PDB file of C-alpha atoms in Angstrom:
ATOM      1  CA  MET A   1     106.942  62.271 105.707  1.00  0.00           C
ATOM      2  CA  ASP A   2     108.075  60.440 108.840  1.00  0.00           C
ATOM      3  CA  LEU A   3     107.698  62.784 111.816  1.00  0.00           C
ATOM      4  CA  HIS A   4     109.100  60.325 114.327  1.00  0.00           C
ATOM      5  CA  VAL A   5     111.821  61.734 116.553  1.00  0.00           C
ATOM      6  CA  GLY A   6     113.634  59.699 119.180  1.00  0.00           C
ATOM      7  CA  SER A   7     114.833  62.340 121.607  1.00  0.00           C
ATOM      8  CA  ALA A   8     114.897  66.006 122.515  1.00  0.00           C
ATOM      9  CA  ALA A   9     118.448  66.169 121.170  1.00  0.00           C
ATOM     10  CA  GLU A  10     117.190  64.941 117.814  1.00  0.00           C
ATOM     11  CA  VAL A  11     114.544  67.666 117.792  1.00  0.00           C
ATOM     12  CA  ALA A  12     117.205  70.265 118.587  1.00  0.00           C
ATOM     13  CA  GLU A  13     119.319  68.961 115.723  1.00  0.00           C
ATOM     14  CA  HIS A  14     116.390  69.109 113.279  1.00  0.00           C
ATOM     15  CA  LEU A  15     115.703  72.702 114.319  1.00  0.00           C
ATOM     16  CA  ARG A  16     119.379  73.630 114.141  1.00  0.00           C
ATOM     17  CA  SER A  17     119.454  72.419 110.527  1.00  0.00           C
ATOM     18  CA  THR A  18     116.985  75.211 109.711  1.00  0.00           C
ATOM     19  CA  GLY A  19     118.959  77.833 111.637  1.00  0.00           C
ATOM     20  CA  TYR A  20     116.816  77.743 114.782  1.00  0.00           C
ATOM     21  CA  VAL A  21     118.892  77.417 117.958  1.00  0.00           C
ATOM     22  CA  CYS A  22     117.011  76.323 121.079  1.00  0.00           C
ATOM     23  CA  ASP A  23     117.985  75.397 124.617  1.00  0.00           C
ATOM     24  CA  ASP A  24     117.444  71.995 126.230  1.00  0.00           C
ATOM     25  CA  ALA A  25     114.157  72.971 127.893  1.00  0.00           C
ATOM     26  CA  LEU A  26     112.527  74.139 124.662  1.00  0.00           C
ATOM     27  CA  ALA A  27     113.832  71.101 122.762  1.00  0.00           C
ATOM     28  CA  THR A  28     112.388  68.820 125.441  1.00  0.00           C
ATOM     29  CA  VAL A  29     108.917  70.343 125.500  1.00  0.00           C
ATOM     30  CA  THR A  30     108.835  70.356 121.690  1.00  0.00           C
ATOM     31  CA  PHE A  31     109.827  66.685 121.641  1.00  0.00           C
ATOM     32  CA  LEU A  32     107.063  65.842 124.127  1.00  0.00           C
ATOM     33  CA  SER A  33     104.543  67.821 122.093  1.00  0.00           C
ATOM     34  CA  LEU A  34     105.421  65.782 119.006  1.00  0.00           C
ATOM     35  CA  ARG A  35     105.403  62.421 120.761  1.00  0.00           C
ATOM     36  CA  LEU A  36     102.261  63.000 122.839  1.00  0.00           C
ATOM     37  CA  GLN A  37     100.477  64.769 119.959  1.00  0.00           C
ATOM     38  CA  ARG A  38      99.640  67.703 122.201  1.00  0.00           C
ATOM     39  CA  PRO A  39      99.485  71.378 121.192  1.00  0.00           C
ATOM     40  CA  LEU A  40     102.429  73.498 122.307  1.00  0.00           C
ATOM     41  CA  LEU A  41     101.649  76.870 123.883  1.00  0.00           C
ATOM     42  CA  LEU A  42     104.550  79.317 123.774  1.00  0.00           C
ATOM     43  CA  GLU A  43     104.522  82.571 125.726  1.00  0.00           C
ATOM     44  CA  GLY A  44     107.189  85.228 125.928  1.00  0.00           C
ATOM     45  CA  GLU A  45     108.178  88.713 124.926  1.00  0.00           C
ATOM     46  CA  PRO A  46     107.832  89.663 121.244  1.00  0.00           C
ATOM     47  CA  GLY A  47     110.876  88.726 119.200  1.00  0.00           C
ATOM     48  CA  THR A  48     111.972  85.732 121.256  1.00  0.00           C
ATOM     49  CA  GLY A  49     111.374  83.131 118.534  1.00  0.00           C
ATOM     50  CA  LYS A  50     107.881  81.789 119.238  1.00  0.00           C
ATOM     51  CA  THR A  51     106.584  82.062 115.693  1.00  0.00           C
ATOM     52  CA  ALA A  52     109.965  81.070 114.290  1.00  0.00           C
ATOM     53  CA  LEU A  53     109.772  77.721 116.098  1.00  0.00           C
ATOM     54  CA  ALA A  54     106.633  76.745 114.166  1.00  0.00           C
ATOM     55  CA  GLU A  55     108.212  77.888 110.905  1.00  0.00           C
ATOM     56  CA  SER A  56     111.349  75.875 111.648  1.00  0.00           C
ATOM     57  CA  LEU A  57     109.356  72.744 112.507  1.00  0.00           C
ATOM     58  CA  ALA A  58     107.576  72.930 109.154  1.00  0.00           C
ATOM     59  CA  ASP A  59     110.903  73.488 107.399  1.00  0.00           C
ATOM     60  CA  ALA A  60     112.699  70.724 109.297  1.00  0.00           C
ATOM     61  CA  PHE A  61     110.037  68.095 108.545  1.00  0.00           C
ATOM     62  CA  ASP A  62     109.262  69.427 105.054  1.00  0.00           C
ATOM     63  CA  ILE A  63     105.539  69.791 105.734  1.00  0.00           C
ATOM     64  CA  PRO A  64     103.178  72.735 105.121  1.00  0.00           C
ATOM     65  CA  LEU A  65     102.978  75.629 107.578  1.00  0.00           C
ATOM     66  CA  ILE A  66      99.384  76.812 107.973  1.00  0.00           C
ATOM     67  CA  ARG A  67      99.102  80.063 109.905  1.00  0.00           C
ATOM     68  CA  LEU A  68      96.078  81.457 111.707  1.00  0.00           C
ATOM     69  CA  GLN A  69      96.756  85.042 112.752  1.00  0.00           C
ATOM     70  CA  CYS A  70      94.477  85.927 115.644  1.00  0.00           C
ATOM     71  CA  TYR A  71      93.018  89.380 116.207  1.00  0.00           C
ATOM     72  CA  GLU A  72      90.243  91.020 118.174  1.00  0.00           C
ATOM     73  CA  GLY A  73      86.870  89.912 116.844  1.00  0.00           C
ATOM     74  CA  ILE A  74      88.024  86.792 114.986  1.00  0.00           C
ATOM     75  CA  ASP A  75      85.332  84.112 114.951  1.00  0.00           C
ATOM     76  CA  ALA A  76      85.034  80.422 114.129  1.00  0.00           C
ATOM     77  CA  SER A  77      84.071  80.954 110.480  1.00  0.00           C
ATOM     78  CA  GLN A  78      87.297  82.871 109.835  1.00  0.00           C
ATOM     79  CA  ALA A  79      89.310  80.027 111.351  1.00  0.00           C
ATOM     80  CA  LEU A  80      87.318  77.060 110.089  1.00  0.00           C
ATOM     81  CA  TYR A  81      85.433  77.481 106.817  1.00  0.00           C
ATOM     82  CA  ASP A  82      83.063  79.577 104.781  1.00  0.00           C
ATOM     83  CA  TRP A  83      81.077  79.125 101.593  1.00  0.00           C
ATOM     84  CA  ASP A  84      81.966  80.833  98.317  1.00  0.00           C
ATOM     85  CA  PHE A  85      78.669  82.670  97.936  1.00  0.00           C
ATOM     86  CA  PRO A  86      79.455  84.437  94.613  1.00  0.00           C
ATOM     87  CA  ARG A  87      80.297  81.099  92.954  1.00  0.00           C
ATOM     88  CA  GLN A  88      77.196  79.500  94.455  1.00  0.00           C
ATOM     89  CA  ILE A  89      75.021  82.249  92.966  1.00  0.00           C
ATOM     90  CA  LEU A  90      76.676  81.820  89.573  1.00  0.00           C
ATOM     91  CA  HIS A  91      76.060  78.077  89.785  1.00  0.00           C
ATOM     92  CA  LEU A  92      72.395  78.636  90.631  1.00  0.00           C
ATOM     93  CA  ARG A  93      71.959  80.980  87.673  1.00  0.00           C
ATOM     94  CA  ALA A  94      73.656  78.474  85.399  1.00  0.00           C
ATOM     95  CA  VAL A  95      71.274  75.744  86.570  1.00  0.00           C
ATOM     96  CA  GLU A  96      68.309  78.014  85.896  1.00  0.00           C
ATOM     97  CA  ALA A  97      69.611  78.877  82.436  1.00  0.00           C
ATOM     98  CA  VAL A  98      70.158  75.313  81.224  1.00  0.00           C
ATOM     99  CA  THR A  99      67.094  73.730  82.800  1.00  0.00           C
ATOM    100  CA  ALA A 100      64.251  73.952  80.344  1.00  0.00           C
ATOM    101  CA  ASP A 101      61.714  72.425  82.691  1.00  0.00           C
ATOM    102  CA  ARG A 102      62.457  73.758  86.176  1.00  0.00           C
ATOM    103  CA  ASP A 103      60.135  71.230  87.721  1.00  0.00           C
ATOM    104  CA  ALA A 104      62.292  68.467  86.304  1.00  0.00           C
ATOM    105  CA  GLN A 105      65.065  69.215  88.745  1.00  0.00           C
ATOM    106  CA  ARG A 106      64.039  68.808  92.341  1.00  0.00           C
ATOM    107  CA  ALA A 107      64.730  71.709  94.680  1.00  0.00           C
ATOM    108  CA  GLU A 108      66.707  69.558  97.058  1.00  0.00           C
ATOM    109  CA  ASP A 109      69.052  68.466  94.258  1.00  0.00           C
ATOM    110  CA  VAL A 110      69.784  72.082  93.411  1.00  0.00           C
ATOM    111  CA  GLU A 111      70.341  72.880  97.077  1.00  0.00           C
ATOM    112  CA  ALA A 112      72.691  69.926  97.467  1.00  0.00           C
ATOM    113  CA  SER A 113      74.716  71.013  94.450  1.00  0.00           C
ATOM    114  CA  LEU A 114      75.146  74.473  95.982  1.00  0.00           C
ATOM    115  CA  PHE A 115      76.975  72.958  98.947  1.00  0.00           C
ATOM    116  CA  ASP A 116      79.395  70.845  96.985  1.00  0.00           C
ATOM    117  CA  GLN A 117      82.936  70.849  98.418  1.00  0.00           C
ATOM    118  CA  ARG A 118      84.200  72.842  95.424  1.00  0.00           C
ATOM    119  CA  TYR A 119      82.413  75.856  96.966  1.00  0.00           C
ATOM    120  CA  LEU A 120      83.886  75.262 100.414  1.00  0.00           C
ATOM    121  CA  LEU A 121      86.504  77.830 101.435  1.00  0.00           C
ATOM    122  CA  ALA A 122      88.775  76.053 103.901  1.00  0.00           C
ATOM    123  CA  ARG A 123      90.243  78.394 106.511  1.00  0.00           C
ATOM    124  CA  PRO A 124      93.448  77.542 108.440  1.00  0.00           C
ATOM    125  CA  VAL A 125      92.016  75.150 111.059  1.00  0.00           C
ATOM    126  CA  LEU A 126      90.050  73.102 108.527  1.00  0.00           C
ATOM    127  CA  ARG A 127      93.008  73.110 106.128  1.00  0.00           C
ATOM    128  CA  ALA A 128      95.282  71.744 108.848  1.00  0.00           C
ATOM    129  CA  LEU A 129      92.838  68.938 109.674  1.00  0.00           C
ATOM    130  CA  ARG A 130      92.445  68.003 106.013  1.00  0.00           C
ATOM    131  CA  GLU A 131      96.086  68.384 104.961  1.00  0.00           C
ATOM    132  CA  THR A 132      97.829  66.773 107.945  1.00  0.00           C
ATOM    133  CA  PRO A 133     100.720  66.205 108.424  1.00  0.00           C
ATOM    134  CA  ALA A 134     101.140  69.955 108.704  1.00  0.00           C
ATOM    135  CA  VAL A 135     102.119  72.558 111.265  1.00  0.00           C
ATOM    136  CA  LEU A 136      99.201  74.704 112.411  1.00  0.00           C
ATOM    137  CA  LEU A 137     100.482  77.982 113.851  1.00  0.00           C
ATOM    138  CA  ILE A 138      97.853  79.807 115.922  1.00  0.00           C
ATOM    139  CA  ASP A 139      99.651  83.111 116.320  1.00  0.00           C
ATOM    140  CA  GLU A 140      98.940  85.622 119.104  1.00  0.00           C
ATOM    141  CA  ILE A 141      96.006  83.728 120.590  1.00  0.00           C
ATOM    142  CA  ASP A 142      95.895  86.313 123.381  1.00  0.00           C
ATOM    143  CA  ARG A 143      94.438  88.818 120.896  1.00  0.00           C
ATOM    144  CA  ALA A 144      91.289  86.702 120.401  1.00  0.00           C
ATOM    145  CA  ASP A 145      88.307  86.654 122.770  1.00  0.00           C
ATOM    146  CA  ASP A 146      86.860  84.035 125.144  1.00  0.00           C
ATOM    147  CA  GLU A 147      84.411  82.597 122.617  1.00  0.00           C
ATOM    148  CA  PHE A 148      87.169  81.914 120.126  1.00  0.00           C
ATOM    149  CA  GLU A 149      89.249  80.226 122.807  1.00  0.00           C
ATOM    150  CA  ALA A 150      86.302  77.936 123.570  1.00  0.00           C
ATOM    151  CA  PHE A 151      86.000  77.033 119.888  1.00  0.00           C
ATOM    152  CA  LEU A 152      89.706  76.225 119.664  1.00  0.00           C
ATOM    153  CA  LEU A 153      89.540  74.111 122.810  1.00  0.00           C
ATOM    154  CA  GLU A 154      86.826  71.946 121.267  1.00  0.00           C
ATOM    155  CA  VAL A 155      88.779  71.434 118.049  1.00  0.00           C
ATOM    156  CA  LEU A 156      92.068  70.718 119.823  1.00  0.00           C
ATOM    157  CA  SER A 157      90.347  68.197 122.097  1.00  0.00           C
ATOM    158  CA  SER A 158      88.700  66.131 119.365  1.00  0.00           C
ATOM    159  CA  TRP A 159      90.810  66.908 116.279  1.00  0.00           C
ATOM    160  CA  GLN A 160      87.645  67.014 114.249  1.00  0.00           C
ATOM    161  CA  VAL A 161      85.019  69.433 112.981  1.00  0.00           C
ATOM    162  CA  THR A 162      81.532  68.850 111.654  1.00  0.00           C
ATOM    163  CA  ILE A 163      80.263  70.747 108.626  1.00  0.00           C
ATOM    164  CA  PRO A 164      76.490  70.209 108.408  1.00  0.00           C
ATOM    165  CA  GLU A 165      76.396  70.123 104.608  1.00  0.00           C
ATOM    166  CA  VAL A 166      79.506  67.916 104.250  1.00  0.00           C
ATOM    167  CA  GLY A 167      79.910  65.799 107.384  1.00  0.00           C
ATOM    168  CA  THR A 168      82.637  65.263 109.976  1.00  0.00           C
ATOM    169  CA  ILE A 169      86.289  65.801 109.088  1.00  0.00           C
ATOM    170  CA  HIS A 170      88.731  64.061 111.418  1.00  0.00           C
ATOM    171  CA  ALA A 171      92.514  64.395 111.432  1.00  0.00           C
ATOM    172  CA  ASP A 172      94.503  61.228 112.044  1.00  0.00           C
ATOM    173  CA  PRO A 173      97.243  61.857 112.936  1.00  0.00           C
ATOM    174  CA  PRO A 174      96.537  65.363 114.198  1.00  0.00           C
ATOM    175  CA  PRO A 175      98.570  68.293 112.895  1.00  0.00           C
ATOM    176  CA  ILE A 176     101.467  69.722 114.873  1.00  0.00           C
ATOM    177  CA  VAL A 177      99.908  72.703 116.657  1.00  0.00           C
ATOM    178  CA  VAL A 178     101.882  75.659 118.007  1.00  0.00           C
ATOM    179  CA  LEU A 179     100.051  78.469 119.792  1.00  0.00           C
ATOM    180  CA  THR A 180     101.832  81.706 120.618  1.00  0.00           C
ATOM    181  CA  SER A 181     100.943  84.433 123.097  1.00  0.00           C
ATOM    182  CA  ASN A 182     102.564  87.742 123.998  1.00  0.00           C
ATOM    183  CA  ARG A 183     100.549  87.627 127.242  1.00  0.00           C
ATOM    184  CA  THR A 184      98.569  90.791 126.611  1.00  0.00           C
ATOM    185  CA  ARG A 185      95.882  88.933 128.591  1.00  0.00           C
ATOM    186  CA  GLU A 186      95.697  85.678 130.528  1.00  0.00           C
ATOM    187  CA  LEU A 187      94.446  82.640 128.649  1.00  0.00           C
ATOM    188  CA  HIS A 188      91.845  80.384 130.220  1.00  0.00           C
ATOM    189  CA  ASP A 189      92.985  77.422 132.270  1.00  0.00           C
ATOM    190  CA  ALA A 190      90.995  74.989 130.125  1.00  0.00           C
ATOM    191  CA  LEU A 191      93.018  75.885 127.044  1.00  0.00           C
ATOM    192  CA  LYS A 192      96.295  75.794 128.954  1.00  0.00           C
ATOM    193  CA  ARG A 193      95.479  72.348 130.334  1.00  0.00           C
ATOM    194  CA  ARG A 194      95.028  71.039 126.804  1.00  0.00           C
ATOM    195  CA  CYS A 195      98.511  72.236 125.829  1.00  0.00           C
ATOM    196  CA  LEU A 196     102.083  71.721 126.849  1.00  0.00           C
ATOM    197  CA  TYR A 197     103.460  75.065 128.010  1.00  0.00           C
ATOM    198  CA  HIS A 198     106.780  76.829 127.694  1.00  0.00           C
ATOM    199  CA  TRP A 199     107.899  80.380 128.421  1.00  0.00           C
ATOM    200  CA  ILE A 200     110.556  81.571 125.973  1.00  0.00           C
ATOM    201  CA  ASP A 201     112.831  84.113 127.590  1.00  0.00           C
ATOM    202  CA  HIS A 202     115.452  86.287 125.979  1.00  0.00           C
ATOM    203  CA  PRO A 203     118.587  84.199 125.395  1.00  0.00           C
ATOM    204  CA  SER A 204     121.939  84.545 127.095  1.00  0.00           C
ATOM    205  CA  ILE A 205     124.759  86.343 125.289  1.00  0.00           C
ATOM    206  CA  GLU A 206     126.317  83.032 124.272  1.00  0.00           C
ATOM    207  CA  ARG A 207     123.114  81.583 122.834  1.00  0.00           C
ATOM    208  CA  GLU A 208     122.172  84.809 121.084  1.00  0.00           C
ATOM    209  CA  LEU A 209     125.590  84.868 119.432  1.00  0.00           C
ATOM    210  CA  GLU A 210     125.006  81.290 118.340  1.00  0.00           C
ATOM    211  CA  ILE A 211     121.626  82.296 116.906  1.00  0.00           C
ATOM    212  CA  VAL A 212     123.197  85.167 114.972  1.00  0.00           C
ATOM    213  CA  ARG A 213     125.939  82.909 113.602  1.00  0.00           C
ATOM    214  CA  SER A 214     123.302  80.385 112.540  1.00  0.00           C
ATOM    215  CA  ARG A 215     120.780  82.792 111.025  1.00  0.00           C
ATOM    216  CA  ALA A 216     123.183  85.389 109.643  1.00  0.00           C
ATOM    217  CA  PRO A 217     126.434  83.562 108.868  1.00  0.00           C
ATOM    218  CA  GLU A 218     127.503  86.311 106.480  1.00  0.00           C
ATOM    219  CA  VAL A 219     128.014  88.739 109.390  1.00  0.00           C
ATOM    220  CA  GLY A 220     131.521  89.066 110.831  1.00  0.00           C
ATOM    221  CA  GLN A 221     132.193  87.770 114.332  1.00  0.00           C
ATOM    222  CA  LYS A 222     133.251  91.151 115.742  1.00  0.00           C
ATOM    223  CA  LEU A 223     130.146  92.950 114.477  1.00  0.00           C
ATOM    224  CA  ALA A 224     127.867  90.144 115.675  1.00  0.00           C
ATOM    225  CA  ASP A 225     129.433  90.261 119.128  1.00  0.00           C
ATOM    226  CA  GLN A 226     129.071  94.057 119.375  1.00  0.00           C
ATOM    227  CA  VAL A 227     125.421  94.075 118.295  1.00  0.00           C
ATOM    228  CA  VAL A 228     124.470  91.203 120.579  1.00  0.00           C
ATOM    229  CA  ARG A 229     126.073  92.907 123.546  1.00  0.00           C
ATOM    230  CA  ALA A 230     124.335  96.184 122.688  1.00  0.00           C
ATOM    231  CA  SER A 231     120.963  94.401 122.483  1.00  0.00           C
ATOM    232  CA  GLN A 232     121.600  92.649 125.777  1.00  0.00           C
ATOM    233  CA  SER A 233     122.460  95.990 127.372  1.00  0.00           C
ATOM    234  CA  LEU A 234     119.217  97.525 126.098  1.00  0.00           C
ATOM    235  CA  ARG A 235     117.182  94.629 127.509  1.00  0.00           C
ATOM    236  CA  ARG A 236     118.617  95.193 130.956  1.00  0.00           C
ATOM    237  CA  ARG A 237     117.140  98.683 131.054  1.00  0.00           C
ATOM    238  CA  ASP A 238     113.838  99.235 132.830  1.00  0.00           C
ATOM    239  CA  ASP A 239     112.851 102.448 131.037  1.00  0.00           C
ATOM    240  CA  LEU A 240     112.130 101.130 127.531  1.00  0.00           C
ATOM    241  CA  LEU A 241     108.619 100.513 126.229  1.00  0.00           C
ATOM    242  CA  LYS A 242     109.865  97.616 124.093  1.00  0.00           C
ATOM    243  CA  PRO A 243     113.429  96.349 124.377  1.00  0.00           C
ATOM    244  CA  PRO A 244     114.805  94.676 121.245  1.00  0.00           C
ATOM    245  CA  GLY A 245     114.181  90.956 120.853  1.00  0.00           C
ATOM    246  CA  VAL A 246     116.289  88.429 119.002  1.00  0.00           C
ATOM    247  CA  ALA A 247     114.427  89.325 115.811  1.00  0.00           C
ATOM    248  CA  GLU A 248     115.611  92.929 116.160  1.00  0.00           C
ATOM    249  CA  THR A 249     119.179  91.792 116.857  1.00  0.00           C
ATOM    250  CA  LEU A 250     119.140  89.813 113.618  1.00  0.00           C
ATOM    251  CA  ASP A 251     117.664  92.749 111.705  1.00  0.00           C
ATOM    252  CA  TRP A 252     120.308  95.062 113.141  1.00  0.00           C
ATOM    253  CA  VAL A 253     123.333  92.930 112.252  1.00  0.00           C
ATOM    254  CA  ARG A 254     121.963  92.288 108.759  1.00  0.00           C
ATOM    255  CA  ALA A 255     121.334  96.003 108.224  1.00  0.00           C
ATOM    256  CA  LEU A 256     124.841  96.889 109.338  1.00  0.00           C
ATOM    257  CA  ASN A 257     126.267  94.179 107.119  1.00  0.00           C
ATOM    258  CA  GLU A 258     124.333  95.566 104.151  1.00  0.00           C
ATOM    259  CA  LEU A 259     125.928  98.944 104.858  1.00  0.00           C
ATOM    260  CA  GLY A 260     129.329  97.311 104.683  1.00  0.00           C
ATOM    261  CA  ARG A 261     130.127  97.940 108.354  1.00  0.00           C
ATOM    262  CA  CYS A 262     132.506  95.695 110.250  1.00  0.00           C
ATOM    263  CA  ASP A 263     132.343  97.655 113.480  1.00  0.00           C
ATOM    264  CA  LEU A 264     129.504  99.177 115.548  1.00  0.00           C
ATOM    265  CA  ASP A 265     130.744 102.715 116.193  1.00  0.00           C
ATOM    266  CA  LEU A 266     128.730 105.541 117.725  1.00  0.00           C
ATOM    267  CA  GLU A 267     127.813 107.201 114.436  1.00  0.00           C
ATOM    268  CA  THR A 268     126.685 103.977 112.772  1.00  0.00           C
ATOM    269  CA  ALA A 269     124.774 102.824 115.854  1.00  0.00           C
ATOM    270  CA  SER A 270     122.896 106.132 116.036  1.00  0.00           C
ATOM    271  CA  ALA A 271     122.048 106.085 112.322  1.00  0.00           C
ATOM    272  CA  THR A 272     120.682 102.522 112.423  1.00  0.00           C
ATOM    273  CA  LEU A 273     119.115 102.507 115.878  1.00  0.00           C
ATOM    274  CA  GLY A 274     115.592 102.498 114.410  1.00  0.00           C
ATOM    275  CA  VAL A 275     116.168  98.952 113.187  1.00  0.00           C
ATOM    276  CA  ALA A 276     116.311  97.733 116.783  1.00  0.00           C
ATOM    277  CA  VAL A 277     114.265 100.289 118.740  1.00  0.00           C
ATOM    278  CA  LYS A 278     110.732 100.995 117.500  1.00  0.00           C
ATOM    279  CA  TYR A 279     109.289 103.716 119.773  1.00  0.00           C
ATOM    280  CA  ARG A 280     110.132 107.415 119.582  1.00  0.00           C
ATOM    281  CA  GLU A 281     110.459 107.685 123.363  1.00  0.00           C
ATOM    282  CA  ASP A 282     112.807 104.705 123.429  1.00  0.00           C
ATOM    283  CA  LEU A 283     114.922 106.164 120.638  1.00  0.00           C
ATOM    284  CA  ALA A 284     115.379 109.386 122.593  1.00  0.00           C
ATOM    285  CA  ARG A 285     116.326 107.553 125.786  1.00  0.00           C
ATOM    286  CA  VAL A 286     118.786 105.244 124.060  1.00  0.00           C
ATOM    287  CA  ARG A 287     120.465 107.967 122.006  1.00  0.00           C
ATOM    288  CA  ASP A 288     121.096 109.953 125.178  1.00  0.00           C
ATOM    289  CA  SER A 289     123.126 107.052 126.574  1.00  0.00           C
ATOM    290  CA  LEU A 290     124.334 105.337 123.393  1.00  0.00           C
ATOM    291  CA  ASP A 291     127.969 106.193 124.015  1.00  0.00           C
ATOM    292  CA  ARG A 292     127.824 104.501 127.422  1.00  0.00           C
ATOM    293  CA  ILE A 293     126.073 101.452 125.953  1.00  0.00           C
ATOM    294  CA  LEU A 294     128.784 101.011 123.332  1.00  0.00           C
ATOM    295  CA  ALA A 295     131.570 101.736 125.820  1.00  0.00           C
ATOM    296  CA  GLY A 296     130.223  98.952 128.010  1.00  0.00           C
ATOM    297  CA  GLN A 297     130.944  96.411 125.311  1.00  0.00           C
TER     298      GLN A 297
END
């Protein structure tokens, strides 16, 4: 698959073909990431389309999406590789069973056979290096710890890993790498320097409407406009634990469409509010002022 793109506008058009609508700044930094073969670090509030960008890139270029979901305590073996110990034990027992004269097979030969690549369990980072071209999504890197960041920095700097029993695996060309962060903690400068950086903010009303039309074309224009304006109104509040993101806007319009609604009235909005607002305290605050939110549309 030819991943060559000639301009940021071409990147935007590729993404738009998958239903992902981006602004000029995001299209530009994505274009530079592809051309310079540099990882792209995306930060922003949850639901602003960070993960969706990686998914859309894989879809647009028709290449695999390999996802590494980060979490507290993740280590290099869970990102890189492991050995299939149960199969290795079965292999060893099979060797013992069929070898009449155990001395006839040298110990080092048996050991070497145990570390054949058929017993290698490739985790996301190793898979991306071996299967490139591919999109490697390193999701919520801010949930991992400092040691894991250091491991990633080494891999992203050299695009290779060394497995003692197998050798060095080098990716040429490197995979497309997208890292996302919800900024629950600050990432180290060394990792940020290795990446191109972009902060994804909540979109304007006009762009969010365009996103809804692209991702949920079955929804009527009036309903889409009402839901987008309601979501925008909720984001302007400073008393919510988690305002709805674009993902919640899309969920909300799709849910209302499934219910056969063409209009966001007070009763329907109250009944479906849990699609967009996910904390009990937020639900109570929004319901108390829902009539004013809808009236403001």
